[in-house]
Short mmCIF file of C-alpha atoms and ligand atoms in Angstrom, two decimals:
data_model
loop_
_atom_site.label_atom_id
_atom_site.label_comp_id
_atom_site.label_asym_id
_atom_site.label_seq_id
_atom_site.Cartn_x
_atom_site.Cartn_y
_atom_site.Cartn_z
CA MET A 1 139.55 110.66 145.80
CA ALA A 2 137.33 108.83 143.32
CA THR A 3 134.34 110.68 144.67
CA ARG A 4 136.09 114.01 144.29
CA ARG A 5 136.96 113.21 140.67
CA HIS A 6 133.37 112.16 140.08
CA GLU A 7 132.16 115.49 141.44
CA GLU A 8 134.58 117.35 139.19
CA GLN A 9 133.29 115.46 136.17
CA LEU A 10 129.74 116.29 137.14
CA ASP A 11 130.72 119.95 137.42
CA GLU A 12 132.36 119.86 134.01
CA THR A 13 129.24 118.33 132.49
CA LEU A 14 127.06 120.90 134.20
CA GLY A 15 129.31 123.74 133.04
CA ALA A 16 129.31 122.47 129.47
CA ARG A 17 125.53 122.18 129.52
CA LEU A 18 125.20 125.66 131.00
CA PHE A 19 127.20 127.40 128.29
CA ALA A 20 125.74 125.28 125.47
CA THR A 21 122.28 126.25 126.67
CA ARG A 22 123.17 129.92 126.90
CA ALA A 23 124.66 129.82 123.39
CA LEU A 24 121.61 128.10 121.91
CA THR A 25 119.29 130.84 123.21
CA LEU A 26 121.43 133.46 121.48
CA ALA A 27 121.47 131.42 118.29
CA LEU A 28 117.66 131.14 118.32
CA ALA A 29 117.42 134.95 118.51
CA GLU A 30 120.08 135.50 115.87
CA PRO A 31 117.69 136.05 112.90
CA LEU A 32 115.76 138.75 114.78
CA SER A 33 116.03 142.49 114.45
CA ASP A 34 115.70 144.74 117.49
CA ALA A 35 112.10 145.47 116.46
CA ASP A 36 111.28 141.76 115.94
CA ALA A 37 112.63 141.07 119.42
CA THR A 38 110.73 143.89 121.13
CA ILE A 39 107.12 143.30 119.99
CA GLN A 40 104.70 141.50 122.32
CA PRO A 41 101.91 140.04 120.19
CA ASN A 42 99.57 139.26 123.09
CA PRO A 43 99.70 139.22 126.91
CA ASP A 44 100.46 135.47 127.00
CA ALA A 45 103.55 135.76 124.82
CA SER A 46 106.71 137.67 125.66
CA PRO A 47 109.11 139.57 123.40
CA ALA A 48 112.22 137.62 122.38
CA LYS A 49 114.36 140.32 123.98
CA TRP A 50 112.52 139.78 127.24
CA HIS A 51 113.27 136.02 127.14
CA LEU A 52 116.97 136.75 126.56
CA ALA A 53 116.98 139.18 129.48
CA HIS A 54 114.81 137.24 131.91
CA THR A 55 116.88 134.04 131.64
CA THR A 56 119.97 136.17 132.30
CA TRP A 57 118.32 137.84 135.28
CA PHE A 58 117.59 134.36 136.67
CA PHE A 59 121.31 133.40 136.72
CA GLU A 60 122.50 136.81 137.82
CA THR A 61 120.06 136.91 140.73
CA PHE A 62 119.87 133.35 142.07
CA VAL A 63 123.47 132.26 141.34
CA LEU A 64 125.79 135.30 141.08
CA ARG A 65 124.15 137.79 143.44
CA ASP A 66 123.22 135.18 146.05
CA HIS A 67 126.34 132.97 145.93
CA VAL A 68 129.32 134.95 144.62
CA PRO A 69 130.80 137.25 147.29
CA GLY A 70 131.26 140.79 146.02
CA TYR A 71 129.29 140.32 142.80
CA GLU A 72 127.47 143.49 141.81
CA VAL A 73 124.45 143.29 139.51
CA ARG A 74 124.91 145.13 136.25
CA ASP A 75 121.86 147.36 136.56
CA GLU A 76 119.53 147.48 139.57
CA ARG A 77 116.62 148.44 137.29
CA PHE A 78 116.78 145.20 135.34
CA ALA A 79 115.19 143.27 138.23
CA PHE A 80 112.02 145.37 137.86
CA LEU A 81 111.95 144.85 134.09
CA PHE A 82 112.89 141.18 133.85
CA ASN A 83 111.58 139.42 136.95
CA SER A 84 108.70 137.29 135.71
CA TYR A 85 106.59 136.38 138.72
CA TYR A 86 108.81 135.97 141.81
CA GLU A 87 107.09 137.88 144.62
CA GLY A 88 110.13 137.18 146.80
CA GLU A 89 112.18 139.38 144.44
CA GLY A 90 109.94 142.41 144.77
CA GLU A 91 107.87 144.58 142.46
CA ARG A 92 108.00 144.04 138.70
CA HIS A 93 106.83 145.39 135.38
CA ALA A 94 103.31 144.39 134.27
CA ARG A 95 103.41 141.23 132.16
CA ALA A 96 101.05 142.57 129.52
CA ARG A 97 103.30 145.64 129.02
CA ARG A 98 106.53 143.81 128.23
CA GLY A 99 106.28 144.94 124.62
CA MET A 100 106.68 148.56 125.71
CA ILE A 101 110.29 148.07 126.82
CA SER A 102 112.11 149.48 123.79
CA ARG A 103 115.16 150.14 125.95
CA PRO A 104 117.54 148.58 126.89
CA SER A 105 118.12 147.61 123.27
CA LEU A 106 118.57 144.07 122.01
CA ASN A 107 122.26 144.72 121.74
CA GLU A 108 122.51 145.99 125.32
CA ILE A 109 120.80 142.79 126.46
CA ARG A 110 123.30 140.75 124.47
CA VAL A 111 126.17 142.62 126.15
CA TRP A 112 124.61 141.96 129.58
CA ARG A 113 124.22 138.28 128.71
CA ALA A 114 127.89 138.06 127.75
CA ALA A 115 128.96 139.74 131.00
CA VAL A 116 126.84 137.38 133.09
CA ASP A 117 128.18 134.36 131.19
CA GLU A 118 131.71 135.56 131.81
CA ALA A 119 131.00 135.99 135.53
CA LEU A 120 129.42 132.54 135.67
CA ALA A 121 132.47 131.01 133.98
CA ALA A 122 134.84 132.75 136.41
CA ALA A 123 132.79 131.78 139.46
CA PHE A 124 131.94 128.25 138.38
CA PRO A 125 134.89 126.37 139.97
CA MET A 126 134.16 127.97 143.37
CA LEU A 127 130.37 127.67 143.40
CA PRO A 128 128.97 125.85 146.44
CA GLN A 129 126.72 122.84 145.90
CA VAL A 130 123.58 124.87 146.59
CA ALA A 131 124.52 127.24 143.74
CA LEU A 132 125.27 124.34 141.38
CA THR A 133 121.77 123.04 142.07
CA LEU A 134 120.47 126.46 141.04
CA VAL A 135 122.62 126.36 137.90
CA ALA A 136 120.96 123.04 137.02
CA LEU A 137 117.55 124.62 137.59
CA GLY A 138 118.61 127.68 135.57
CA ILE A 139 119.54 125.45 132.61
CA GLU A 140 116.15 123.73 132.65
CA HIS A 141 114.49 127.13 133.09
CA GLU A 142 116.33 128.58 130.09
CA GLN A 143 115.38 125.54 127.98
CA GLN A 144 111.73 126.19 128.80
CA HIS A 145 112.21 129.75 127.64
CA GLN A 146 113.86 128.55 124.41
CA GLU A 147 110.61 126.84 123.47
CA LEU A 148 108.61 129.93 124.49
CA LEU A 149 110.99 132.10 122.46
CA LEU A 150 110.08 130.12 119.34
CA THR A 151 106.33 130.00 119.99
CA ASP A 152 106.35 133.71 120.80
CA ILE A 153 108.28 134.59 117.63
CA LEU A 154 105.69 132.57 115.70
CA ALA A 155 102.90 134.53 117.42
CA THR A 156 104.72 137.81 116.71
CA PHE A 157 105.30 137.09 113.01
CA ALA A 158 101.75 135.75 112.64
CA GLU A 159 100.56 139.31 113.39
CA ASN A 160 102.40 140.59 110.32
CA PRO A 161 100.32 140.38 107.10
CA THR A 162 103.51 139.82 105.08
CA GLU A 163 103.97 136.53 106.99
CA PRO A 164 107.73 136.71 107.63
CA VAL A 165 109.90 133.60 107.52
CA TYR A 166 111.89 132.99 110.69
CA ALA A 167 113.77 129.98 109.29
CA PRO A 168 113.49 128.48 105.81
CA SER A 169 111.42 125.37 105.46
CA SER A 170 112.94 122.04 106.36
CA PRO A 171 112.53 119.26 103.79
CA PRO A 172 108.90 118.39 103.08
CA LEU A 173 107.38 116.17 105.70
CA THR A 174 106.72 112.75 104.33
CA PHE A 175 106.01 110.54 107.29
CA PRO A 176 102.77 108.72 106.62
CA SER A 177 100.36 108.21 109.46
CA GLU A 178 99.69 104.65 110.51
CA PRO A 179 96.07 103.72 111.12
CA MET A 180 95.06 104.76 114.61
CA ARG A 181 95.01 101.82 117.00
CA PHE A 182 94.27 101.62 120.71
CA LEU A 183 96.79 99.81 122.86
CA PRO A 184 95.80 98.55 126.29
CA GLY A 185 97.39 100.34 129.23
CA ARG A 186 98.00 98.74 132.59
CA GLU A 187 95.39 98.75 135.30
CA GLY A 188 95.71 98.78 139.06
CA LEU A 189 98.17 100.63 141.26
CA VAL A 190 101.16 102.14 139.44
CA GLU A 191 104.04 104.39 140.45
CA ILE A 192 103.83 107.98 139.18
CA GLY A 193 106.32 110.83 139.43
CA ALA A 194 110.07 111.41 139.40
CA SER A 195 112.43 109.40 141.58
CA ALA A 196 115.94 110.08 140.26
CA GLY A 197 117.81 112.62 138.15
CA PHE A 198 116.82 116.24 137.62
CA ALA A 199 113.09 116.94 137.84
CA PHE A 200 111.07 120.05 138.57
CA ASP A 201 109.52 120.11 142.03
CA CYS A 202 106.00 119.51 140.65
CA GLU A 203 107.08 116.12 139.20
CA GLY A 204 107.34 114.59 142.65
CA PRO A 205 107.06 113.02 145.07
CA ARG A 206 106.77 109.64 143.42
CA HIS A 207 103.52 108.11 144.57
CA ARG A 208 100.90 105.55 143.66
CA ALA A 209 97.92 106.14 141.39
CA LEU A 210 95.07 103.83 140.49
CA LEU A 211 94.51 103.16 136.79
CA HIS A 212 91.20 101.80 135.58
CA PRO A 213 91.00 99.61 132.45
CA HIS A 214 91.82 101.82 129.48
CA ALA A 215 93.60 102.00 126.16
CA ILE A 216 95.74 104.73 124.55
CA ALA A 217 96.12 105.59 120.87
CA ASN A 218 99.33 104.59 119.10
CA ARG A 219 99.82 108.15 117.79
CA CYS A 220 98.52 111.70 117.96
CA VAL A 221 95.54 112.97 115.96
CA THR A 222 96.62 114.18 112.51
CA ASN A 223 95.73 117.32 110.57
CA ALA A 224 93.63 115.16 108.20
CA GLU A 225 91.60 113.70 111.07
CA TYR A 226 91.16 117.08 112.65
CA ALA A 227 90.01 118.54 109.31
CA GLU A 228 87.30 115.87 109.19
CA PHE A 229 86.05 117.10 112.55
CA ALA A 230 85.98 120.70 111.29
CA GLU A 231 84.32 119.74 107.99
CA ASP A 232 81.76 117.68 109.88
CA GLY A 233 80.63 120.85 111.66
CA GLY A 234 82.50 120.06 114.86
CA TYR A 235 82.96 123.76 115.60
CA ASP A 236 79.22 124.41 115.25
CA GLU A 237 77.85 121.57 117.37
CA ALA A 238 77.42 122.84 120.93
CA GLY A 239 76.80 119.30 122.20
CA LEU A 240 80.44 118.37 121.50
CA TRP A 241 81.84 121.14 123.66
CA LEU A 242 82.29 121.78 127.34
CA SER A 243 80.11 124.73 128.35
CA GLU A 244 83.16 126.90 129.03
CA GLY A 245 84.71 125.75 125.76
CA TRP A 246 81.60 126.58 123.75
CA GLU A 247 81.51 130.04 125.29
CA TRP A 248 85.20 130.47 124.35
CA ARG A 249 84.63 129.21 120.81
CA GLN A 250 81.70 131.66 120.37
CA ARG A 251 83.44 134.62 121.95
CA GLU A 252 86.69 134.16 120.01
CA GLY A 253 85.04 133.11 116.75
CA VAL A 254 87.28 130.04 116.54
CA THR A 255 86.72 127.77 113.53
CA ALA A 256 90.11 126.05 113.10
CA PRO A 257 93.49 125.55 114.82
CA LEU A 258 95.30 128.81 115.49
CA TYR A 259 97.59 128.90 112.45
CA TRP A 260 95.52 127.15 109.80
CA ARG A 261 95.18 129.33 106.70
CA GLY A 262 92.75 127.50 104.42
CA GLU A 263 94.54 124.44 103.07
CA LYS A 264 97.84 125.85 104.29
CA ALA A 265 99.27 126.72 107.68
CA TYR A 266 101.41 129.57 108.93
CA SER A 267 104.64 128.38 110.53
CA LEU A 268 108.14 129.54 111.41
CA ALA A 269 108.95 128.70 107.78
CA GLY A 270 106.17 131.03 106.58
CA ARG A 271 102.95 129.84 104.95
CA ILE A 272 103.40 126.19 103.96
CA PRO A 273 101.09 123.41 102.71
CA ARG A 274 99.41 121.70 105.61
CA ASN A 275 100.70 118.14 105.94
CA PRO A 276 97.67 115.88 106.39
CA ALA A 277 99.75 113.22 108.15
CA ALA A 278 101.41 115.55 110.67
CA PRO A 279 99.96 115.84 114.17
CA VAL A 280 97.45 118.67 114.49
CA ALA A 281 99.03 121.51 116.48
CA HIS A 282 97.98 124.77 118.13
CA ILE A 283 94.69 123.58 119.52
CA SER A 284 93.28 124.47 122.93
CA TYR A 285 92.17 122.04 125.62
CA TYR A 286 88.60 122.84 124.59
CA GLU A 287 89.27 121.86 120.99
CA ALA A 288 91.14 118.69 122.00
CA ASP A 289 88.26 117.71 124.25
CA ALA A 290 85.57 118.49 121.63
CA PHE A 291 87.48 116.47 119.03
CA ALA A 292 87.72 113.51 121.41
CA ARG A 293 83.99 113.65 122.08
CA TRP A 294 83.26 113.82 118.34
CA ALA A 295 85.48 110.75 117.85
CA GLY A 296 83.70 108.85 120.64
CA LYS A 297 86.89 108.84 122.73
CA ARG A 298 88.35 110.91 125.56
CA LEU A 299 91.61 112.55 126.59
CA PRO A 300 94.02 110.38 128.63
CA THR A 301 94.71 111.21 132.25
CA GLU A 302 98.27 112.31 133.00
CA PHE A 303 98.72 109.04 134.95
CA GLU A 304 97.59 106.85 132.03
CA TRP A 305 99.96 108.74 129.72
CA GLU A 306 102.95 108.57 132.08
CA ASP A 307 102.50 104.90 132.90
CA PHE A 308 102.09 104.03 129.24
CA TYR A 309 105.31 105.83 128.46
CA ARG A 310 107.11 104.28 131.38
CA ALA A 311 105.90 100.83 130.42
CA ALA A 312 107.76 101.35 127.16
CA ASP A 313 111.05 101.84 129.01
CA PRO A 314 112.80 98.51 129.66
CA SER A 315 114.83 100.06 132.49
CA GLU A 316 111.58 100.31 134.42
CA GLY A 317 111.51 96.51 134.50
CA HIS A 318 108.40 95.85 132.51
CA GLN A 319 107.28 96.25 128.95
CA LEU A 320 103.91 96.67 127.34
CA ASP A 321 103.44 95.28 123.88
CA GLU A 322 104.06 97.87 121.23
CA ALA A 323 104.26 100.82 123.60
CA ALA A 324 107.99 101.24 123.02
CA ALA A 325 107.49 101.75 119.33
CA VAL A 326 104.78 104.35 119.52
CA MET A 327 105.56 106.75 122.34
CA PRO A 328 107.68 109.82 121.61
CA GLN A 329 111.28 109.75 122.78
CA PRO A 330 112.24 112.06 125.62
CA GLY A 331 113.35 115.40 124.27
CA GLY A 332 111.14 115.30 121.25
CA GLY A 333 111.07 113.07 118.22
CA PRO A 334 110.62 113.86 114.57
CA PHE A 335 109.50 117.34 113.57
CA GLY A 336 105.83 117.72 114.21
CA ASP A 337 105.67 116.28 117.70
CA VAL A 338 103.28 118.17 119.90
CA TRP A 339 102.55 118.53 123.59
CA GLN A 340 99.52 116.41 124.36
CA TRP A 341 96.66 117.68 126.46
CA THR A 342 95.53 115.40 129.26
CA GLN A 343 92.26 115.65 131.15
CA SER A 344 94.20 116.03 134.42
CA ALA A 345 94.10 119.29 136.33
CA TYR A 346 97.57 120.55 137.26
CA LEU A 347 97.59 119.84 140.99
CA PRO A 348 100.19 118.98 143.63
CA TYR A 349 101.04 115.30 144.04
CA PRO A 350 100.52 113.82 147.53
CA GLY A 351 103.30 115.09 149.78
CA PHE A 352 104.34 117.93 147.45
CA VAL A 353 106.46 120.58 149.17
CA PRO A 354 107.76 123.59 147.19
CA GLU A 355 111.51 124.27 147.22
CA GLN A 356 112.91 126.53 149.92
CA GLY A 357 113.34 130.22 149.08
CA THR A 358 112.16 132.30 146.15
CA VAL A 359 112.65 129.49 143.60
CA GLY A 360 109.88 127.70 145.51
CA GLU A 361 107.58 129.97 143.50
CA TYR A 362 108.69 128.16 140.33
CA ASN A 363 105.75 125.77 139.89
CA GLY A 364 103.63 125.33 142.97
CA LYS A 365 101.79 128.63 142.92
CA PHE A 366 100.33 127.91 139.47
CA MET A 367 98.39 124.86 140.60
CA CYS A 368 94.94 126.28 139.90
CA GLY A 369 92.86 126.33 136.72
CA GLN A 370 95.41 124.68 134.39
CA PHE A 371 95.73 121.30 132.66
CA VAL A 372 98.73 118.99 132.39
CA LEU A 373 100.30 118.34 128.98
CA LYS A 374 102.67 115.42 128.43
CA GLY A 375 105.35 114.65 125.85
CA ALA A 376 107.36 117.29 124.04
CA SER A 377 107.09 119.35 120.87
CA CYS A 378 109.16 120.11 117.83
CA ALA A 379 110.29 123.26 119.69
CA THR A 380 111.34 121.49 122.90
CA PRO A 381 115.13 121.37 123.33
CA ARG A 382 116.47 117.84 123.02
CA GLY A 383 116.77 116.09 126.34
CA HIS A 384 114.51 118.55 128.14
CA SER A 385 111.42 116.40 128.53
CA ARG A 386 110.89 113.03 130.21
CA ALA A 387 108.04 110.68 131.17
CA THR A 388 107.35 112.51 134.40
CA TYR A 389 107.46 116.04 132.88
CA ARG A 390 104.32 118.07 133.57
CA ASN A 391 103.84 120.96 131.20
CA PHE A 392 100.75 123.03 132.02
CA PHE A 393 98.60 125.69 130.42
CA PRO A 394 95.13 127.15 130.86
CA ALA A 395 92.39 125.51 128.77
CA ALA A 396 92.18 128.31 126.19
CA ALA A 397 95.93 128.49 125.46
CA ARG A 398 96.91 127.40 121.97
CA TRP A 399 99.90 129.44 120.90
CA GLN A 400 102.11 126.57 122.03
CA PHE A 401 102.65 123.43 119.91
CA THR A 402 99.72 121.61 121.51
CA GLY A 403 97.91 118.59 120.10
CA VAL A 404 95.97 115.56 121.18
CA ARG A 405 96.39 111.81 121.68
CA LEU A 406 93.13 109.95 122.30
CA ALA A 407 92.29 107.38 124.97
CA GLN A 408 89.29 105.24 125.76
CA ASP A 409 87.89 103.16 128.58
CA ALA A 410 88.43 99.48 128.03
FE1 FE2 B 1 110.99 132.13 133.61
#
């Protein structure tokens, strides 16, 4: 009986999280016009309307269609338009052409969302455990798209010479940066990867990794420090760059982080003064790596970063001096937090097995040519990230809130 009640409570929590997540996505899109939500600024970013539709397609397909007897999808054509990359779900629209989908309209997508939410609410009490697991995955999936929605709106508005404001500026940032210090990490064999609670498949299995003597910076690199690198000719010194990075920097004509505009920066609040103490954001792996070389340091490995974070968590049974005070809290900390590039290639952990079925395509098939980022950003929904979280992007990507924390050999 107690177990049954416990299960019911879990279901209630899951249901509450599901509908709160769905509502937040709508709220994030609220300031957008149909045109704002339809533009695709580059092939990496997706239109806001597409994010609203794709996250709905995910629930309609993997939960309602597959687990609710008699459910009929709203429009058979939507699968072609709003499937992202699931080969198991058939043919789909070309990613780079998502901005051409002027119809269905933003409002039609909102109506579809509401219908799917209603069907989810009606079906929820009868959903089998396997479907509830997919609901949990769908929530995490939609949270990932909430962050992408914001970064893609930023990329969309950045294309507009009038520099639109998505949301008015929050109060001026005043947090001063402490002097950068290097705190010793642990060495030897450590446990890496998720063991309990929700985690994406790529976060496990938990396994051992060998850490060599090293130290990690107490904070991320700031705009002021990054400006020193730029002013010192960092972008013109080939010797600081990886060969591929130098070629990228030359080809793209890159001379600063993506949204720097002189002494200011373009943001979701429009063009604002650049805060020298805030973490530098919107830099590629190549830029993070070149900065580290200029500073005489290096990027941390994903294992150094994760163990340093975990060492700060008393529930893990050990505590490193000072680590607790300096690592970001799961789910993002103060505004300005950034995802942190690591030098680790995004690869399967020992014993990794993708999930059964089409959702097995979620992470595993992207394990080639990308780097792991740790932490969270100012756009990451609260509670979404954790120590074991492995975000990943190709080395040239910088439209996300990406920054750098330095490390060094000890
Ligand atoms: Fe997706």
